[in-house]
Short mmCIF file of C-alpha atoms in Angstrom, two decimals:
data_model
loop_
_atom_site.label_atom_id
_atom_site.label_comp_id
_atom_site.label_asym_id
_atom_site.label_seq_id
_atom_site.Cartn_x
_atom_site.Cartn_y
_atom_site.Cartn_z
CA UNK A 1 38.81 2.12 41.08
CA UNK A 2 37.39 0.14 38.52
CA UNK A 3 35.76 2.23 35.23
CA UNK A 4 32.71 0.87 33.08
CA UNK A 5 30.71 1.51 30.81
CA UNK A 6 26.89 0.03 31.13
CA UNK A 7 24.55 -0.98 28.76
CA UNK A 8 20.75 -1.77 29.68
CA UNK A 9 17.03 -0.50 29.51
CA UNK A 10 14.24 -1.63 31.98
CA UNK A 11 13.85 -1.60 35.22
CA UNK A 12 15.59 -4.99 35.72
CA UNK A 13 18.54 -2.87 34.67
CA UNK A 14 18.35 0.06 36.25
CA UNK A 15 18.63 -1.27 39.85
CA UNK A 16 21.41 -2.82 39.03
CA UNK A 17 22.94 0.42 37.70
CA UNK A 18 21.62 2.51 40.30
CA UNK A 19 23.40 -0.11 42.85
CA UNK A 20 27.14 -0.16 40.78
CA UNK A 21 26.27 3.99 41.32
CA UNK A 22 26.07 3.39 45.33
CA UNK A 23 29.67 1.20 45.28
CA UNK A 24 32.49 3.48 46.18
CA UNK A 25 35.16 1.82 44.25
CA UNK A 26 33.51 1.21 40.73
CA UNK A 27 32.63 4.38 38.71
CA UNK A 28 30.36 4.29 35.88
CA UNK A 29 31.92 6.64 32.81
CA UNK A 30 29.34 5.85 30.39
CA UNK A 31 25.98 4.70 29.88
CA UNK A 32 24.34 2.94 26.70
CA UNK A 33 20.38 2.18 26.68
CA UNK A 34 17.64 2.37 23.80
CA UNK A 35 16.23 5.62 22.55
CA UNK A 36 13.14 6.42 23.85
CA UNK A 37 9.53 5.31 22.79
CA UNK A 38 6.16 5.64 22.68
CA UNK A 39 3.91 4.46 25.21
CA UNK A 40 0.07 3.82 25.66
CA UNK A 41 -2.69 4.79 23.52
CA UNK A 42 -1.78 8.16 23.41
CA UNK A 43 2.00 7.23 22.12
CA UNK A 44 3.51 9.77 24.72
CA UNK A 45 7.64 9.51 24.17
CA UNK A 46 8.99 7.85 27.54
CA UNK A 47 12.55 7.38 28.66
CA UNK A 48 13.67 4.29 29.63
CA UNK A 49 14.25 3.73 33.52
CA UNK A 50 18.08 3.36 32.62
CA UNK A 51 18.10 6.26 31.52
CA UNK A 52 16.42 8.10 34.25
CA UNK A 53 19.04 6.94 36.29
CA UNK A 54 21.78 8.04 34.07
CA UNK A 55 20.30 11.75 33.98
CA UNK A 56 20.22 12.07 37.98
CA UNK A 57 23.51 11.28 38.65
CA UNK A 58 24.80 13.54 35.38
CA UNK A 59 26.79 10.18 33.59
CA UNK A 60 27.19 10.28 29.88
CA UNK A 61 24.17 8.92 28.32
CA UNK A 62 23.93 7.40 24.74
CA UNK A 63 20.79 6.46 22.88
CA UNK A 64 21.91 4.96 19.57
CA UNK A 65 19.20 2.66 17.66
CA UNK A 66 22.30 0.65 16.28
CA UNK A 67 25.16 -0.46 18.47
CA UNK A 68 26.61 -2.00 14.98
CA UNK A 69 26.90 1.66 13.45
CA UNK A 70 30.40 2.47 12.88
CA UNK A 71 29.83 5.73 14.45
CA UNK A 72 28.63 4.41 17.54
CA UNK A 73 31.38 1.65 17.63
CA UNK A 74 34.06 4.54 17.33
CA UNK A 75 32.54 6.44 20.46
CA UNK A 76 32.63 3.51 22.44
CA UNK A 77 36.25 2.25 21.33
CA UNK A 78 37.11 5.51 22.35
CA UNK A 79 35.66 5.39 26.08
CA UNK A 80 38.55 4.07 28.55
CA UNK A 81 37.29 1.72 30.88
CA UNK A 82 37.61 -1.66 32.47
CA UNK A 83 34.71 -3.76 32.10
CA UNK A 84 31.07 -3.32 30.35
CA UNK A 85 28.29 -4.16 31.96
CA UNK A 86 24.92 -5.70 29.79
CA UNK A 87 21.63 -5.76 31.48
CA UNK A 88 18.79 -6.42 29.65
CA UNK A 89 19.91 -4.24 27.06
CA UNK A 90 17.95 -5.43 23.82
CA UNK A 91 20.97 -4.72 21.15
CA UNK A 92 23.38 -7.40 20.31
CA UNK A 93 26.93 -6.30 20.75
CA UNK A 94 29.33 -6.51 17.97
CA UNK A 95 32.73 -8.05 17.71
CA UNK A 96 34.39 -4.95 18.48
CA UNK A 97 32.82 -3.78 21.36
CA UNK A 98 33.02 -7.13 23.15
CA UNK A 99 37.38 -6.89 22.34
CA UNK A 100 37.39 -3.35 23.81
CA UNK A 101 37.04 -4.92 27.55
CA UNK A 102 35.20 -7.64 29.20
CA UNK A 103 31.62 -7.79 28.50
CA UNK A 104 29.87 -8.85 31.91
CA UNK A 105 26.25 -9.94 31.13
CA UNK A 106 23.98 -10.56 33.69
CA UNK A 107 20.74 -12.84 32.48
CA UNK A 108 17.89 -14.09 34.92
CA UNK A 109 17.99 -17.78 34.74
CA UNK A 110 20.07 -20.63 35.11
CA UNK A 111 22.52 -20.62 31.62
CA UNK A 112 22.08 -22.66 29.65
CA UNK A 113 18.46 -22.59 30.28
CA UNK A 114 15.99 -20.28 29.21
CA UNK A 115 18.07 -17.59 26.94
CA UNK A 116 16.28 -15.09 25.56
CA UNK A 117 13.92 -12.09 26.44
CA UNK A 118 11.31 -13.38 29.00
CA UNK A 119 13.51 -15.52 31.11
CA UNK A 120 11.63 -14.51 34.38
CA UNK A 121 8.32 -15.65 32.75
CA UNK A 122 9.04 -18.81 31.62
CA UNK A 123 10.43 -19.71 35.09
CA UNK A 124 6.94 -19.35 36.35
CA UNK A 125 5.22 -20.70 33.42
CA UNK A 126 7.29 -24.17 33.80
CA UNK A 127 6.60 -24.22 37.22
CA UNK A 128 10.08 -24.30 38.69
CA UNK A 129 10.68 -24.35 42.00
CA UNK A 130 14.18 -23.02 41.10
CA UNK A 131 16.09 -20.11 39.37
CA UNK A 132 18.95 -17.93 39.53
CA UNK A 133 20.99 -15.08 37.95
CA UNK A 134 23.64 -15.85 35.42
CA UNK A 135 26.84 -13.61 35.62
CA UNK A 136 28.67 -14.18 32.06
CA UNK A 137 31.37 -12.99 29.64
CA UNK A 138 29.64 -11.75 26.61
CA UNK A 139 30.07 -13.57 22.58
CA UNK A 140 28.46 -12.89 19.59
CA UNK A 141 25.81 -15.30 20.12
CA UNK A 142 22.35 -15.01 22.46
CA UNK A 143 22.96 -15.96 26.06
CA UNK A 144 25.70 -18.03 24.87
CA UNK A 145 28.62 -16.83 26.49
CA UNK A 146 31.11 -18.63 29.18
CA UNK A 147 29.76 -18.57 32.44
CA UNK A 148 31.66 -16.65 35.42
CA UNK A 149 29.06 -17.67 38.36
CA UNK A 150 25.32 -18.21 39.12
CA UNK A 151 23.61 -17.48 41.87
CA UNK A 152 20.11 -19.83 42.70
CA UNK A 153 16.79 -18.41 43.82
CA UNK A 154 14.21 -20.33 44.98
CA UNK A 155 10.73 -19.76 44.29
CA UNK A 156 7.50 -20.38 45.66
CA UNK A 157 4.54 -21.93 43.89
CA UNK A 158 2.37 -19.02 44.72
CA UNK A 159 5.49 -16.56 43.91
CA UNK A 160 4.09 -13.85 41.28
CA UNK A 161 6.10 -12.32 38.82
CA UNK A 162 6.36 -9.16 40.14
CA UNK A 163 7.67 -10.78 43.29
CA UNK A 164 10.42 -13.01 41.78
CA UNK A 165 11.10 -10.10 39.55
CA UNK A 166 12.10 -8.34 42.48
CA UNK A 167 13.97 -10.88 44.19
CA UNK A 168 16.09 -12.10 40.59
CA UNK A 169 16.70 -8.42 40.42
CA UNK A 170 18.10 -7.77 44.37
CA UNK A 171 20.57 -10.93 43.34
CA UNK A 172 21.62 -9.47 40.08
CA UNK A 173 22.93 -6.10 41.47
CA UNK A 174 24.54 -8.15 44.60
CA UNK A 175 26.25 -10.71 41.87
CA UNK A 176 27.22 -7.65 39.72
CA UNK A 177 29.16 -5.97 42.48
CA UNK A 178 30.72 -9.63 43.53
CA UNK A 179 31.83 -10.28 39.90
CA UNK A 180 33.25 -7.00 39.07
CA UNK A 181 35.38 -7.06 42.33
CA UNK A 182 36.73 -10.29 41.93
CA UNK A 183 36.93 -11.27 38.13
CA UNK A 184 39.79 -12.47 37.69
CA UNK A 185 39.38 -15.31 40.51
CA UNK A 186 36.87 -16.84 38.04
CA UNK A 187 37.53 -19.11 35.84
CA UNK A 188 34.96 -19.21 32.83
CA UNK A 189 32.90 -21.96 31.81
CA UNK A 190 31.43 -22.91 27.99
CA UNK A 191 27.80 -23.47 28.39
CA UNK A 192 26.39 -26.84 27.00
CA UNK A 193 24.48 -26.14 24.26
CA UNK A 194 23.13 -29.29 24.01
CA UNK A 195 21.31 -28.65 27.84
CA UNK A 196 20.14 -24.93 26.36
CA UNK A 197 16.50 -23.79 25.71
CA UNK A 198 15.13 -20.22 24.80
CA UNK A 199 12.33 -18.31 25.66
CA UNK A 200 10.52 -15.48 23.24
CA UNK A 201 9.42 -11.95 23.76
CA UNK A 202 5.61 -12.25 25.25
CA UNK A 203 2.75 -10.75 23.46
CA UNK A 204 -0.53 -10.09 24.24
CA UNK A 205 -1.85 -12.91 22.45
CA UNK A 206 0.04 -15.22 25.20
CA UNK A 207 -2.48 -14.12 27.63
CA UNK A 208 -5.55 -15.97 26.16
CA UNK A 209 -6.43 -19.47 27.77
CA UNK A 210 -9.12 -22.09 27.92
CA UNK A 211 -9.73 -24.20 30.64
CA UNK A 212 -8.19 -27.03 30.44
CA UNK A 213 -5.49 -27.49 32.66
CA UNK A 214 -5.82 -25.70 35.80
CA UNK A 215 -2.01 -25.69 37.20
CA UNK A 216 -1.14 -24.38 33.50
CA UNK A 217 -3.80 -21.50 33.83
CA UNK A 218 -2.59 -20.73 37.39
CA UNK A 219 1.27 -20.98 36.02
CA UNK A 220 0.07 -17.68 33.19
CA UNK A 221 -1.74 -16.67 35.73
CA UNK A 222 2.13 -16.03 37.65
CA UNK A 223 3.59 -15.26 35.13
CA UNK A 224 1.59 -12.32 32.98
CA UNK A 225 0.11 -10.46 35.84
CA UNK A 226 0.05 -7.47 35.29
CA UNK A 227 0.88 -8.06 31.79
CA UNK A 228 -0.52 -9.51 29.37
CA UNK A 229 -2.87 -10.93 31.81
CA UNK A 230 -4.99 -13.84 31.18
CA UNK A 231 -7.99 -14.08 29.56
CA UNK A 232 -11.06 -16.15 27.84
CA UNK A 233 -12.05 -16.04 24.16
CA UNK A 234 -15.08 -13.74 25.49
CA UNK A 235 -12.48 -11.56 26.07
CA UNK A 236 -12.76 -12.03 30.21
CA UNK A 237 -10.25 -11.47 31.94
CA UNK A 238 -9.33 -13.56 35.10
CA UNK A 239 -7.75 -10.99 37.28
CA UNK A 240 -7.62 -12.71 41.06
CA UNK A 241 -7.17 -16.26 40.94
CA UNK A 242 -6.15 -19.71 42.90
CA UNK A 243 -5.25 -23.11 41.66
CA UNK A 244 -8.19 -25.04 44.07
CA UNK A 245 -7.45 -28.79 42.33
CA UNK A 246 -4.60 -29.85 39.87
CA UNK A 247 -5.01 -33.63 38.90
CA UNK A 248 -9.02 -33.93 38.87
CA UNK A 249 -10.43 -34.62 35.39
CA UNK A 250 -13.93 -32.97 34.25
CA UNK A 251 -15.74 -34.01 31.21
CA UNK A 252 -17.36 -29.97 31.84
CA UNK A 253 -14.71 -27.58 31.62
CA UNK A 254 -15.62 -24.40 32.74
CA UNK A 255 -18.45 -25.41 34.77
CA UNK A 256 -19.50 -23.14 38.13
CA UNK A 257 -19.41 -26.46 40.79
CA UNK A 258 -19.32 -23.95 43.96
CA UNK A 259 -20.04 -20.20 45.00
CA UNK A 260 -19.46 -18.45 48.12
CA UNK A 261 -19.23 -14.72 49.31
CA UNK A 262 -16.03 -14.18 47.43
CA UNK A 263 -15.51 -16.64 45.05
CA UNK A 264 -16.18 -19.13 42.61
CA UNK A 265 -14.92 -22.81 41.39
CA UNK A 266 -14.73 -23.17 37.88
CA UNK A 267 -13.44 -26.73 36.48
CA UNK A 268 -11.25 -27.17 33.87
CA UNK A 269 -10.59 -30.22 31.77
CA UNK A 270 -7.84 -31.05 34.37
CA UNK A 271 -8.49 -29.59 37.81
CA UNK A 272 -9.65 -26.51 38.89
CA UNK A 273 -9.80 -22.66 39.55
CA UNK A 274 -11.06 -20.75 42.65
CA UNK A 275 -11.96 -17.05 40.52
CA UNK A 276 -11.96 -14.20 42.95
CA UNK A 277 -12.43 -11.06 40.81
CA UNK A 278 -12.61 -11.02 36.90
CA UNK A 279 -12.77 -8.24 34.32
CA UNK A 280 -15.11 -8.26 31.09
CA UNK A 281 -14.42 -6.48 28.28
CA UNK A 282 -14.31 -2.67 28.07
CA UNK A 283 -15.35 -2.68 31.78
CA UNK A 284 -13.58 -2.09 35.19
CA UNK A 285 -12.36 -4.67 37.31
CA UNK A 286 -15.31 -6.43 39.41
CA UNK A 287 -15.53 -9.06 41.98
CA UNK A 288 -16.64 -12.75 40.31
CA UNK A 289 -20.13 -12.68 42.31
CA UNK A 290 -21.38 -8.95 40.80
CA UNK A 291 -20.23 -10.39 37.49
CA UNK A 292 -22.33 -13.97 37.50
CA UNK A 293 -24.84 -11.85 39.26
CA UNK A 294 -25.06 -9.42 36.26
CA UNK A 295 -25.16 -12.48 33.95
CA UNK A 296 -27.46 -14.47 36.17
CA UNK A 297 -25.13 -17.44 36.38
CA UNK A 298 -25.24 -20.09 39.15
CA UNK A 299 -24.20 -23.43 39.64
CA UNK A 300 -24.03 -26.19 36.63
CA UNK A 301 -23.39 -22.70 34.16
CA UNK A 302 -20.35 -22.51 32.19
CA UNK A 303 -18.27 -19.22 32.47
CA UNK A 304 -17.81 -17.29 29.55
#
């Protein structure tokens, strides 16, 4: 029986928790995730899924704002165990934490590439047609660690994020399990941090776009639905969308150049988008042909 402790906060991390729960011969003595935090217009206190998790299967939760704090370093140096497990955690984990056992990490990309918080995204924003799921021992640094294995994901050109999140996720908790059972047939490998590149936290300022390139506008499109979402400087919002043309250049962008039941073609600078349903500002979603309707716009008129 292998004992560990796990540290991590969305849901990204919680499936993987909830599958080391289901496998009979690791136990979980401890879990770390953020505190909670206030959510929505209304700034009602939420748990994080982690720790949702933690509560319905009665394992020893810990909240502490600071992993660094001496007190919280103590209470962890104090917890037997075997390995810890990171998932999307958000804290950094000091020097002594990472001596008290192996520190597994487990980061949605292909290490070196794309450390940092929005991995997922910036798979689909790039346009890869590949990705994967990074098992790693944990260092001081970001994503920096020696890596233990990877497993590759492919992904489809129309994959969503919600889609790939589910699939990166599926591989994680399989790749946990694997790595935990057989660590020490791995041998570690330093990543090369000359091949590395990094990837922020997303905002909702990340959502606005203008059209000029159509397969970049489609690739946000992937990647920040639901969230941020795209959107025009009207404040717009492009809710249902399809790349129609990539490589076809417009002097026009923006320009209605077809309308049918459903659906309109809007050129951008560089291609163009087939617009299904949009959503203007301070209104509910609508399909695209209520909305021209409402602002009597037909063919040769530029979407605002």
């Amino acid at each position: 029986m292998k004992n560990i402790i796990f540290m991590g906060t969305p849901e990204y991390a919680q499936k993987i928790l909830q599958k080391v729960i289901a496998t009979e011969d690791i136990n979980v003595v401890a879990v770390y995730t953020q505190p909670d935090k206030p959510v929505g217009r209304k700034k009602v206190l939420t748990p994080p899924p982690v720790k949702l998790t933690a509560q319905e299967y009665n394992i020893p939760l810990y909240q502490p704002k600071k992993l660094q704090d001496e007190e919280t370093v103590k209470e962890i140096l104090e917890i037997p165990c075997d390995f810890i497990v990171v998932a999307a955690y958000g804290q950094i984990l000091p020097r002594e934490i990472l001596d008290h056992a192996p520190c597994i990490n487990l980061h949605a990309s292909i290490l070196p590439q794309y450390r940092g918080a929005s991995p997922i995204q910036q798979t689909l924003l790039n346009g890869d047609n590949v990705t994967g799921v990074t098992a790693m021992l944990m260092e001081e640094g970001l994503d920096t660690g020696d890596i233990l294995k990877i497993e590759k994901v492919s992904v489809d050109e129309k994959m969503m994020v919600e889609e790939l999140f589910e699939k990166l996720t599926q591989t994680a908790a399989d790749l946990t399990i694997d790595v935990l059972r057989n660590f020490h047939t791995y041998t570690p490998k330093k990543q090369d941090d000359a091949q590395a590149s990094h990837c922020k936290k997303i905002t909702k300022a990340d959502g606005a776009v203008v059209f000029d390139n159509a397969q970049e506008i489609y690739n946000k499109y992937r990647a920040f639905t639901p969230w941020p979402g795209i959107y025009l400087a009207s404040g717009l919002k492009l809710k249902e969308i399809e790349l129609e043309k990539k490589d076809e250049e417009h002097a026009d962008a923006g320009k209605i150049t077809a309308i049918d039941k459903k659906s309109i073609v809007v050129t951008c600078k560089q291609g163009a988008l087939r617009i299904y349903k949009v959503q203007p500002q301070s209104k509910k979603e609508m399909d695209v042909i209520s909305y021209i309707n409402g602002k009597r716009l037909g063919l040769e008129d530029t979407l605002l």
